[in-house]
XYZ file of C-alpha atoms in Angstrom:
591
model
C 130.158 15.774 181.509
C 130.296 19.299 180.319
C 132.447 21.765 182.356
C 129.176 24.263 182.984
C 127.434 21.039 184.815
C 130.568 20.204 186.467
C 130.993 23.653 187.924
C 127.741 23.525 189.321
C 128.223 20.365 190.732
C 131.680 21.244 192.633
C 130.571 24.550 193.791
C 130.720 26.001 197.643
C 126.688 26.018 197.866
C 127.179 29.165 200.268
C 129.419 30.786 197.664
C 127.493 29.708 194.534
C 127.020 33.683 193.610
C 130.260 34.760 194.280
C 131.476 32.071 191.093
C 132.067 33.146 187.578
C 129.041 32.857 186.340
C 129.898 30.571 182.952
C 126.622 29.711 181.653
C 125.722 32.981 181.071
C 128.958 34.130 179.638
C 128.516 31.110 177.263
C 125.188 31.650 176.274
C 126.036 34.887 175.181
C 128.541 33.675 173.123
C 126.182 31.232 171.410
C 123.602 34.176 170.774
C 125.911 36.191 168.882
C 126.583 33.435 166.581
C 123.133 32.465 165.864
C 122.410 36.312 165.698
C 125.871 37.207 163.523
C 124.811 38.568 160.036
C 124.530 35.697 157.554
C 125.571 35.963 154.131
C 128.560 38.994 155.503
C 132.137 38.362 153.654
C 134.608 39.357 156.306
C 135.418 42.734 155.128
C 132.150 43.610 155.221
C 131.248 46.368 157.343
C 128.222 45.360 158.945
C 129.865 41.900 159.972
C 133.230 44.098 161.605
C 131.193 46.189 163.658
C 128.951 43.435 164.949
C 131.589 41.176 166.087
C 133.500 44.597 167.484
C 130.484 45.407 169.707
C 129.992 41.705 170.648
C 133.870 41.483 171.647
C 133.265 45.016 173.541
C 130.293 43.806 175.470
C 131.470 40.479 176.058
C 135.218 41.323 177.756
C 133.323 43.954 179.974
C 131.292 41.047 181.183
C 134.233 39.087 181.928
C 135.601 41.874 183.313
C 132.865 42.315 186.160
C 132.568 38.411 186.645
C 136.767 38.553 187.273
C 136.322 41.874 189.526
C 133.953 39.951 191.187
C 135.912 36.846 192.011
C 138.616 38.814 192.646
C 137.425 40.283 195.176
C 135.753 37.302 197.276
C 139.445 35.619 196.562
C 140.952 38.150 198.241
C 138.793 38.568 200.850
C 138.960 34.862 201.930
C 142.266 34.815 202.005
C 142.431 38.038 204.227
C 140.102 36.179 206.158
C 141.810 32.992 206.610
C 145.184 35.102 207.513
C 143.548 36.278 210.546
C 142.296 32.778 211.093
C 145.194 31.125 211.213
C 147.119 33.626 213.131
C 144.633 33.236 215.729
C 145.023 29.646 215.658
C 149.120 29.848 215.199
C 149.005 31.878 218.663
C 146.578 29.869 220.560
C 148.867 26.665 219.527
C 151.890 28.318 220.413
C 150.583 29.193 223.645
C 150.496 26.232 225.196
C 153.857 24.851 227.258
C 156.510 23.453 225.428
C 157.957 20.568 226.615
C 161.101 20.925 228.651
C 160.162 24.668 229.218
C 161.766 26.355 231.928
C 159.000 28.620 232.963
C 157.688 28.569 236.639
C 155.032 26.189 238.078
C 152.514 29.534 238.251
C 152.924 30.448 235.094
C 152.321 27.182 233.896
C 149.007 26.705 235.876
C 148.235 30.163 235.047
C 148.653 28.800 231.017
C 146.936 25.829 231.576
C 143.933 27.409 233.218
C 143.645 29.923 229.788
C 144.455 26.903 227.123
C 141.856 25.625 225.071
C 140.803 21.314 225.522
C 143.443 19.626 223.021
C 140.310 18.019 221.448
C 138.508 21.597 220.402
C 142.172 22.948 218.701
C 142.380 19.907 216.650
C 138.453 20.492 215.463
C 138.838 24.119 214.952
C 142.419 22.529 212.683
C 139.824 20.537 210.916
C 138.186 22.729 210.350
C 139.772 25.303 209.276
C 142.037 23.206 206.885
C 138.612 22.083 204.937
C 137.669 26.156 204.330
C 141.313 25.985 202.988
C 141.122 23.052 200.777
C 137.569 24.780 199.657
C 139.000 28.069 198.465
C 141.437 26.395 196.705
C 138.636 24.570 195.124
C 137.731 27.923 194.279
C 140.458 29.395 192.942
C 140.658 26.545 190.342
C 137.559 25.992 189.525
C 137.013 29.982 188.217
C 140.493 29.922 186.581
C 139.717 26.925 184.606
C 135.795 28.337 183.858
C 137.556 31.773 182.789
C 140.282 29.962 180.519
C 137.458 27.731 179.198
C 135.303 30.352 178.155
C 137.617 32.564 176.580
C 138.934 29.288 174.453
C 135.137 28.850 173.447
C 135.232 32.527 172.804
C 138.389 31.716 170.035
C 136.595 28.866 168.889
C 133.341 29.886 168.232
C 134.210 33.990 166.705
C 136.909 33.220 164.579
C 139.133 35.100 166.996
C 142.377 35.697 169.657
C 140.914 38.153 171.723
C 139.830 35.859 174.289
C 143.408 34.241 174.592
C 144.778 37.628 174.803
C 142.320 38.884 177.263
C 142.786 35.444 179.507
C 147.122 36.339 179.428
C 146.323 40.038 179.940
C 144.032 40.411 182.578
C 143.364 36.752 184.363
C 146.578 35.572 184.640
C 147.563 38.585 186.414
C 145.042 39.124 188.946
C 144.773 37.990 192.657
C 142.721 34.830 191.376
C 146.225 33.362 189.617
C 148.455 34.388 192.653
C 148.313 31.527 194.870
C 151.493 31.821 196.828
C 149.945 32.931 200.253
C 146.666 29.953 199.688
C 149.691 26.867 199.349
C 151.454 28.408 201.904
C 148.804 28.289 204.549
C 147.896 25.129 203.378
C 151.649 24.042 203.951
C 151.320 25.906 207.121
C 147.965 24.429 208.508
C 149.637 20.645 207.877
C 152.798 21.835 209.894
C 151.050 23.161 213.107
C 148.768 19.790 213.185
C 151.842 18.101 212.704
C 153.871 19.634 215.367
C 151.225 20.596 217.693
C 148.742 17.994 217.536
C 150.211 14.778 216.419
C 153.618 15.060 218.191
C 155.388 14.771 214.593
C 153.588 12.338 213.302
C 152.415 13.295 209.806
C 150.719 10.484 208.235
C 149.113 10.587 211.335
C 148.413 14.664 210.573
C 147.191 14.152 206.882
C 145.076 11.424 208.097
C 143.061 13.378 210.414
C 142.889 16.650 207.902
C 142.024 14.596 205.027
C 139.636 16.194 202.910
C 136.897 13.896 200.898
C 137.270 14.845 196.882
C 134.520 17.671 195.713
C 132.104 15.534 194.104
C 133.505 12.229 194.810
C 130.799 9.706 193.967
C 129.662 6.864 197.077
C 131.472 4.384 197.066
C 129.973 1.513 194.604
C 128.971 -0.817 197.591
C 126.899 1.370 199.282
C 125.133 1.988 195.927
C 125.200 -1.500 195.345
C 123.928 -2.128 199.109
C 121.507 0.404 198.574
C 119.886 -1.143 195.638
C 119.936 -4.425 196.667
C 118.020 -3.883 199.882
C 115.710 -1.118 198.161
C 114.586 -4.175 196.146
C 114.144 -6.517 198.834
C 112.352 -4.234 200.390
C 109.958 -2.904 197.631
C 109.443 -7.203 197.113
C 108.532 -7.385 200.512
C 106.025 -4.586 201.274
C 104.071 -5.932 197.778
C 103.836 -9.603 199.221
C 103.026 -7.712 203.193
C 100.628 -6.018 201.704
C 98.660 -8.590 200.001
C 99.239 -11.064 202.494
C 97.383 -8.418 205.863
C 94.203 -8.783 202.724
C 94.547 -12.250 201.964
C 94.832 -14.009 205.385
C 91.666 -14.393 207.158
C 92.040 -12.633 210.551
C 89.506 -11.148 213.527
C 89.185 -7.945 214.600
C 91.291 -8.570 217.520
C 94.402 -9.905 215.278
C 94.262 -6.705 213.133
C 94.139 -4.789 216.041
C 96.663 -6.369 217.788
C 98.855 -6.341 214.926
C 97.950 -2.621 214.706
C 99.287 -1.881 217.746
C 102.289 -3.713 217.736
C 103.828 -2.648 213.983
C 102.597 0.766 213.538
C 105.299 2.075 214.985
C 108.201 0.167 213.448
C 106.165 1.004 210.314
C 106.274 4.534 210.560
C 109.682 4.576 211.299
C 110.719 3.144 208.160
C 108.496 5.463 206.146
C 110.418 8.035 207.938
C 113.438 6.989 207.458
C 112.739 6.986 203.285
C 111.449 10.579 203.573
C 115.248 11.910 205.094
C 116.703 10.114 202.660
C 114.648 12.064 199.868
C 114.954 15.112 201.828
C 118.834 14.607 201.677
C 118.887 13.862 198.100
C 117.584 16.886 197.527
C 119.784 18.811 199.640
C 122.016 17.485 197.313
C 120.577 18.864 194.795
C 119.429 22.068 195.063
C 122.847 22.856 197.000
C 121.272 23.228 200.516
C 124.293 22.620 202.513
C 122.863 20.280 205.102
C 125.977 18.944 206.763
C 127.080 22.510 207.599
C 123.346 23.470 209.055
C 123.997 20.102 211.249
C 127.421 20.951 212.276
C 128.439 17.604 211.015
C 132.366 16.157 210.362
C 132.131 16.425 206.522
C 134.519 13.482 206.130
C 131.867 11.421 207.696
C 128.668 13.170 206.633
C 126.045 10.390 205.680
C 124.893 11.569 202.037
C 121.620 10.008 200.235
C 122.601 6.979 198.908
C 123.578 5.790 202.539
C 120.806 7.161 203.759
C 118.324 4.924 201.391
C 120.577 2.100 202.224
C 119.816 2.136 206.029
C 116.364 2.950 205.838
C 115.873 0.188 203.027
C 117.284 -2.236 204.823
C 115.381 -1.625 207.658
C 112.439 -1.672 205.718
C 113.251 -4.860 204.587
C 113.461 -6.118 207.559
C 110.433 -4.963 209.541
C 109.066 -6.544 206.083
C 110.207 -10.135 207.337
C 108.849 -9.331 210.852
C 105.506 -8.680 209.409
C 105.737 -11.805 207.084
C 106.638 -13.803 209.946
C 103.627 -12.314 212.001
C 100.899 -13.042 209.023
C 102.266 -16.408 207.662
C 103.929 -17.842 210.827
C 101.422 -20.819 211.013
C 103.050 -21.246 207.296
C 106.578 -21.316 209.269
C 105.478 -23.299 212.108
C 105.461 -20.407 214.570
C 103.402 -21.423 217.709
C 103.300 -18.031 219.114
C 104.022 -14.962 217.030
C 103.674 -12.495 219.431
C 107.615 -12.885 219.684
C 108.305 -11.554 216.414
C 108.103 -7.523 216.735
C 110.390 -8.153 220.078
C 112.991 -9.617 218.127
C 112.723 -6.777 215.368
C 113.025 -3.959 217.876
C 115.856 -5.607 219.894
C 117.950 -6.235 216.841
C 117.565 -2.644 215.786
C 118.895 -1.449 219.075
C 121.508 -3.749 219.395
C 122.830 -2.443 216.279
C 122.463 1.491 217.039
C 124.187 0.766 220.357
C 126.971 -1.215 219.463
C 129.981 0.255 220.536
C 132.180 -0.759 217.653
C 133.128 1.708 215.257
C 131.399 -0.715 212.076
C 127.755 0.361 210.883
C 127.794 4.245 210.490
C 129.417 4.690 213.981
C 130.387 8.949 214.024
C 126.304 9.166 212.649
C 125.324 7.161 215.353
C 127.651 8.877 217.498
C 126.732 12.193 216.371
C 122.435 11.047 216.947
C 122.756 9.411 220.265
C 125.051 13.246 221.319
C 121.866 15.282 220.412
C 119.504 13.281 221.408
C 121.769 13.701 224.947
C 121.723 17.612 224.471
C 117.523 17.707 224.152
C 117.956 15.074 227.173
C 119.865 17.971 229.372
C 118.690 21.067 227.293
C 118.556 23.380 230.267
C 122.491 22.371 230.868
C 123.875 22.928 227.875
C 123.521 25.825 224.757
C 120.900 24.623 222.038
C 122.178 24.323 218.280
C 120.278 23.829 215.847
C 120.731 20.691 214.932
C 119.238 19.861 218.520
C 115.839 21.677 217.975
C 115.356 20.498 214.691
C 115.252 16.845 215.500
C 113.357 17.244 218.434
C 110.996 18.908 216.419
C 111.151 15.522 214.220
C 110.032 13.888 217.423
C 107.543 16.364 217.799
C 105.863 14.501 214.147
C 106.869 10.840 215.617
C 104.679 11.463 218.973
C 102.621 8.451 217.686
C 105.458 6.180 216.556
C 107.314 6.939 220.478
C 104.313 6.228 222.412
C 103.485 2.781 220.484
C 107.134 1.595 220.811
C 106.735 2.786 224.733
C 103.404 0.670 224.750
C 104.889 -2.220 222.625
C 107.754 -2.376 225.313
C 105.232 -2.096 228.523
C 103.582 -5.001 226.802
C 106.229 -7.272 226.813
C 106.523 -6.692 230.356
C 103.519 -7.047 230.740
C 103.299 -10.294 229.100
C 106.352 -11.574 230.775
C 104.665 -11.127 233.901
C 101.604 -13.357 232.838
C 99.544 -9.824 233.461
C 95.496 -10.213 232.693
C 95.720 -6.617 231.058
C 99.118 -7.159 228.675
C 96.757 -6.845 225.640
C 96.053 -3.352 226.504
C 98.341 -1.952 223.935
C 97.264 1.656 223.107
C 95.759 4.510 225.224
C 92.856 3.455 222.779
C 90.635 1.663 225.561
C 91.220 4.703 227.887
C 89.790 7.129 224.994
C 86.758 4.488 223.786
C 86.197 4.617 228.326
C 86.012 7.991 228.577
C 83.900 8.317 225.592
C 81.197 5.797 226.679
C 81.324 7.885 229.979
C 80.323 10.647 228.089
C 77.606 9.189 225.947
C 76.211 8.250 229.172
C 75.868 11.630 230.398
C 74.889 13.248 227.501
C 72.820 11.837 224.055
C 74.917 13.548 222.040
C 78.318 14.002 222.362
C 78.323 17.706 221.135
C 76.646 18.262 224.064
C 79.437 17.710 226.399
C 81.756 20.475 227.264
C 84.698 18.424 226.868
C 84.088 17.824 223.653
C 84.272 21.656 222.737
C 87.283 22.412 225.053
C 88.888 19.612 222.796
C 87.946 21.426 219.537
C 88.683 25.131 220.864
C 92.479 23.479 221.979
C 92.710 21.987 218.862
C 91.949 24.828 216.961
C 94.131 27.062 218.683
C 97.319 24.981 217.998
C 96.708 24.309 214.824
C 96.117 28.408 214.105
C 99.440 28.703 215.718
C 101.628 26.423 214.473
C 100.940 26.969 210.643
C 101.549 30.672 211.478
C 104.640 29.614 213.109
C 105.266 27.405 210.643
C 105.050 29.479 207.401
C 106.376 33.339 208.889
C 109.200 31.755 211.534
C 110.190 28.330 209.961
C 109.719 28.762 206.549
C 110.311 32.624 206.580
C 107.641 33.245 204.431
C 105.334 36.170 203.317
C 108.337 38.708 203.348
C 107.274 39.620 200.039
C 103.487 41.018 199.219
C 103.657 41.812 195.326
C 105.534 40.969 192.219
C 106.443 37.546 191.124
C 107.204 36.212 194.399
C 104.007 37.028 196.134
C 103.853 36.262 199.498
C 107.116 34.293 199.340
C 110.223 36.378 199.924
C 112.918 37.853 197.663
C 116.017 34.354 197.829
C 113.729 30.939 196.295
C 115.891 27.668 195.862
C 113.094 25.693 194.996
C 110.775 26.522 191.817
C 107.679 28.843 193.657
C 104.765 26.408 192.879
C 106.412 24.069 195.173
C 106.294 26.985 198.092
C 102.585 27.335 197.085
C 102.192 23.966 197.616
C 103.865 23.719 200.874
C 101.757 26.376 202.433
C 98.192 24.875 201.190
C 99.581 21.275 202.122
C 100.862 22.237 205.899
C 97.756 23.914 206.650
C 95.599 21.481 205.606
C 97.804 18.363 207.155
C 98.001 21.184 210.467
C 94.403 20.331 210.544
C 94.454 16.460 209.973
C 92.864 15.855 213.648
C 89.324 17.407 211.720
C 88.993 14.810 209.462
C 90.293 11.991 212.417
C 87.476 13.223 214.595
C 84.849 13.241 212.248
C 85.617 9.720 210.851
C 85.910 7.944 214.275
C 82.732 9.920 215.559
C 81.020 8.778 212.709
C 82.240 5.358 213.356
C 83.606 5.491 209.708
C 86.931 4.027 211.152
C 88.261 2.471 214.558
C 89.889 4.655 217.031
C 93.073 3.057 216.464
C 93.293 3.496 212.346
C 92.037 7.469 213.119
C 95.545 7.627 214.910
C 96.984 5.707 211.879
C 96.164 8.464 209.658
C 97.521 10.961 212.034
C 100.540 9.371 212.697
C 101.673 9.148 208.739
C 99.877 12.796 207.871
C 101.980 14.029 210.063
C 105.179 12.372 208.994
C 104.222 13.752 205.341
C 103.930 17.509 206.780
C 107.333 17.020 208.028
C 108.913 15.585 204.915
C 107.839 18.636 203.457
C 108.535 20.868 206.722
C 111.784 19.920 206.212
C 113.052 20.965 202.453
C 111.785 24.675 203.534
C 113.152 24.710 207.211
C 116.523 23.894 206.162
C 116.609 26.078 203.133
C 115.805 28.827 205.311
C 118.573 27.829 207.627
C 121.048 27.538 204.051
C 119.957 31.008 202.985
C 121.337 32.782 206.550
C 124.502 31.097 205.797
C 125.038 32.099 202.490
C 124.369 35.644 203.324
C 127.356 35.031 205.622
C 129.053 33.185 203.038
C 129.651 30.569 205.457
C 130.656 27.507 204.356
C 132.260 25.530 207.013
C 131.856 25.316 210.947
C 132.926 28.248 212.880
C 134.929 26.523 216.031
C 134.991 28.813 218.974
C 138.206 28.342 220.858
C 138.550 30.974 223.455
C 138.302 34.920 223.333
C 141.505 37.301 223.204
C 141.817 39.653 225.434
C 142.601 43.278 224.278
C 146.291 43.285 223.892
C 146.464 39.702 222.678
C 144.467 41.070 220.204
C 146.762 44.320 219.452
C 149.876 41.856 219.885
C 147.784 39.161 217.093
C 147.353 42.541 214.738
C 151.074 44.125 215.126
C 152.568 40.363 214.207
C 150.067 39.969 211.179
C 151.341 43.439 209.922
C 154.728 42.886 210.601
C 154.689 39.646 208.691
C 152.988 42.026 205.500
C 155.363 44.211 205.587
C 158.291 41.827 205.665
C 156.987 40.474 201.945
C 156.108 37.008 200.849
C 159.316 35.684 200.447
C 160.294 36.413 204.599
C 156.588 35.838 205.923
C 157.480 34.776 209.546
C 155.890 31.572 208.962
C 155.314 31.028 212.903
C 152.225 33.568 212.769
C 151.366 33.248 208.984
């Protein structure tokens, strides 16, 4: 792989400005040789002052791009100084052991010290921004040594070696004394601190995943293998529900009780995508989640969960269709066993199957639970507003489970599966008042309601969500001025959520018009909605990823507890002391 694609591949998404930019650098190099004077002998004077204004121009464009870098470096590393001070003093706050102090003091201490469990995130933490600058810092020294080799190599010339020992070499980029030593640092505290000397225990829990470490070849293989069982199954589903002669009744029945399962698989694929492109693009989605990065689940174990339960609510629905073909007296059975099985495996306790993603769902799901008890992130509010798009897909798992009960019970109305028969109740009720059912005033409070949300959702949608029309001329017309995607794709979005905002037209029209049956109308509402949010989703979350790389912040920011004023003047005259004292006597205790 070629070191420009490479680069892109490793880089900080947040930071991906602040990088020397090498692709440009190199394809100015390759201009000036396909634009060099042909046919020019060395000495000739043409050919000299060419390459001398190419080698002027080009060095003073290195020389930006290393000011540049520079200057982020340094400003990092300032950064993480006053980090880990912070963290240094917080740490060394807490009792030692064998410490002679009184018993108030010590309950005065312990009332001010930070839960164990928040200093060894806010460690974490704060180790991976480490490990990431470092990433940095060698990723912009190789691209600068790199370029000025292809510089030699392509002119003819030493310049670029000399410029590379002259100027790179000796700038803040090269000097990484102060970087390894907070590393070293970071490693000791956990060590000392948080893993009572342990440190294999220590490097364990501040491992740091490789930048641009492939998944691991049995998840791909996983992946694939249930992808095609899958894609098998929903051909042979699919011709089978044509095929088999059923009633009205069976369809609807069936209707009612796979729709959901259904729709949860097709929106399980569409996070997968979305993740993918995440990937991508570089929109840092396990950041905007406040995810563990060690345990982040990327795309390719994304498609591997939601394939395999795809192929298994395939076999459910095989079972259903066929099961006089495998001797199934009663299939009614089938969708209990599919739903029970998926819940047995998203609530088992053990930590096999994707337990911290599990852990990390079933947590938010607990924080919209008790949302007026606890501060909403916004990882919270944007997957309930993914339940917001699965209303359909909750309600007929709630009515699949209530008919099971139902059924259980030897109930006369278990069969009513859907708040369908309510709707087609209160409809005949209304044709029997009025001959036309435009002539009911229910009908047009439903329409004026309707209308209203939908004019204030896609407003909400495109100026809060999407943070659109911020921009009302030029090339980005009514866009705004930072795109990650190509713009036909926001054009697209905004024509595609309004129209999809206003699905429930083309739902009431069909089912008035007796075009469909109530229950397929909420069919095509269910998955036109699960389509708006697949594509609610790449714009939401880039809007989210373009706040954060304004802050250039690229990993969790762990609050711990505030300083009070002269803890902070005490933090600030250690921090100085320790610059003044020199690298070589840094008082590694508040370093």
């Amino acid at each position: 792989m070629k070191f420009g694609k490479t680069l892109d591949n490793l880089m900080v998404p947040e930071w991906r400005h602040q990088y020397m930019n090498y692709n440009e650098l190199k394809q100015m190099i390759r201009n000036a040789v396909e634009k060099a004077p042909s046919g020019s002998r060395p000495s000739n004077d043409v050919a000299i002052g060419y390459y001398r204004d190419f080698e002027e121009l080009f060095f003073n464009s290195c020389g930006l791009e290393l000011t540049k870098v520079n200057y982020f470096f340094a400003h990092k590393q300032a950064e993480a100084h006053r980090k880990l001070a912070t963290l240094n003093y917080q740490l060394d706050r807490r009792p030692s052991r064998g410490s002679a102090s009184s018993w108030s003091r010590q309950t005065e201490n312990k009332r001010k010290l930070p839960p164990i469990k928040k200093l060894r995130l806010a460690m974490s933490e704060f180790y991976l921004s480490l490990i990431m600058l470092q990433n940095y810092q060698t990723l912009n020294m190789t691209a600068f040594r790199k370029i000025c080799k292809k510089y030699d190599k392509n002119l003819k010339s030493e310049a670029g070696f000399a410029w590379y020992d002259k100027y790179v070499l000796r700038s803040t980029l090269a000097i990484t004394l102060q970087l390894d030593r907070m590393i070293s640092t970071t490693e000791n505290m956990y060590t000392d601190y948080l893993a009572n000397g342990d440190r294999s225990e220590a490097m364990a829990k501040l491992r740091v995943p490789p930048l641009g470490h492939p998944t691991p070849p049995v998840h791909v293989f996983s992946a694939g293998l249930f992808l095609g069982l899958f894609l098998v199954g929903a051909i042979i589903c699919f011709i089978s529900y044509f095929s088999v002669d059923t009633s009205p009744e069976f369809r609807y029945t069936f209707v009612s009780l796979f729709r959901g399962p259904i729709s949860g698989v097709t929106f399980g694929f569409c996070l997968a995508i979305n993740i993918k492109v995440y990937e991508k693009v570089g929109v840092n989605h396990v950041l905007i989640f406040e995810v563990e990065r060690r345990n982040a689940i990327g795309a390719m174990r994304a498609l591997e969960i939601s394939s395999f339960f795809g192929y298994m609510c395939t076999l459910s629905i095989l079972l259903y269709l066929l099961h006089k073909e495998f001797f199934i007296e009663d299939p009614i059975y089938i969708p209990l066993v599919q739903v029970a099985f998926v819940v047995v495996l998203f609530l088992n306790p053990f930590r096999i199957l994707f337990y911290s993603g599990r852990i990390w769902l079933l947590t938010v799901v607990g924080r919209i639970l008790l949302s007026p008890f606890f501060f909403v992130n916004f990882a919270d509010f944007w997957v309930a507003d993914q339940w917001t798009s699965l209303v359909v897909t909750i309600v007929d798992h709630y009515y699949l489970v209530r008919f099971y009960v139902r059924y259980f019970l030897d109930r006369s109305d278990a069969f009513d599966l859907s708040p369908i028969t309510r709707w087609l109740s209160f409809d005949v009720c209304l044709r029997a008042h009025y001959t036309d059912l435009f002539e009911s005033p229910w009908t047009w409070a439903y329409i004026t309601i309707c209308i209203v949300s939908s004019i204030y959702t896609v407003f909400w949608d495109l100026l809060m969500d999407f943070g659109l029309f911020r921009v009302w001329n030029g090339e980005n017309k009514f866009l705004r001025d930072n795109l990650v995607y190509p713009r036909w794709f926001y054009y697209f979005v905004i024509v595609e959520n309004t129209l999809l905002r206003c699905v429930w037209i083309l739902e009431f029209a069909l089912v008035h018009q007796e075009l469909i049956a109530p229950y397929n109308g909420k069919s095509l509402i269910c998955f036109s909605e699960i389509v708006r949010r697949f594509f609610w989703n790449f714009l939401r979350l880039e809007n989210e990823h373009l706040y954060n790389c304004g802050q250039f912040r690229a990993t969790r920011d762990i609050f711990i507890t505030r300083l009070d004023p002269q803890e902070e003047r005490f933090l600030e005259s250690v921090m100085d002391n320790t610059e003044d004292l020199g690298r070589e006597k840094l008082n590694k205790k508040y370093f």
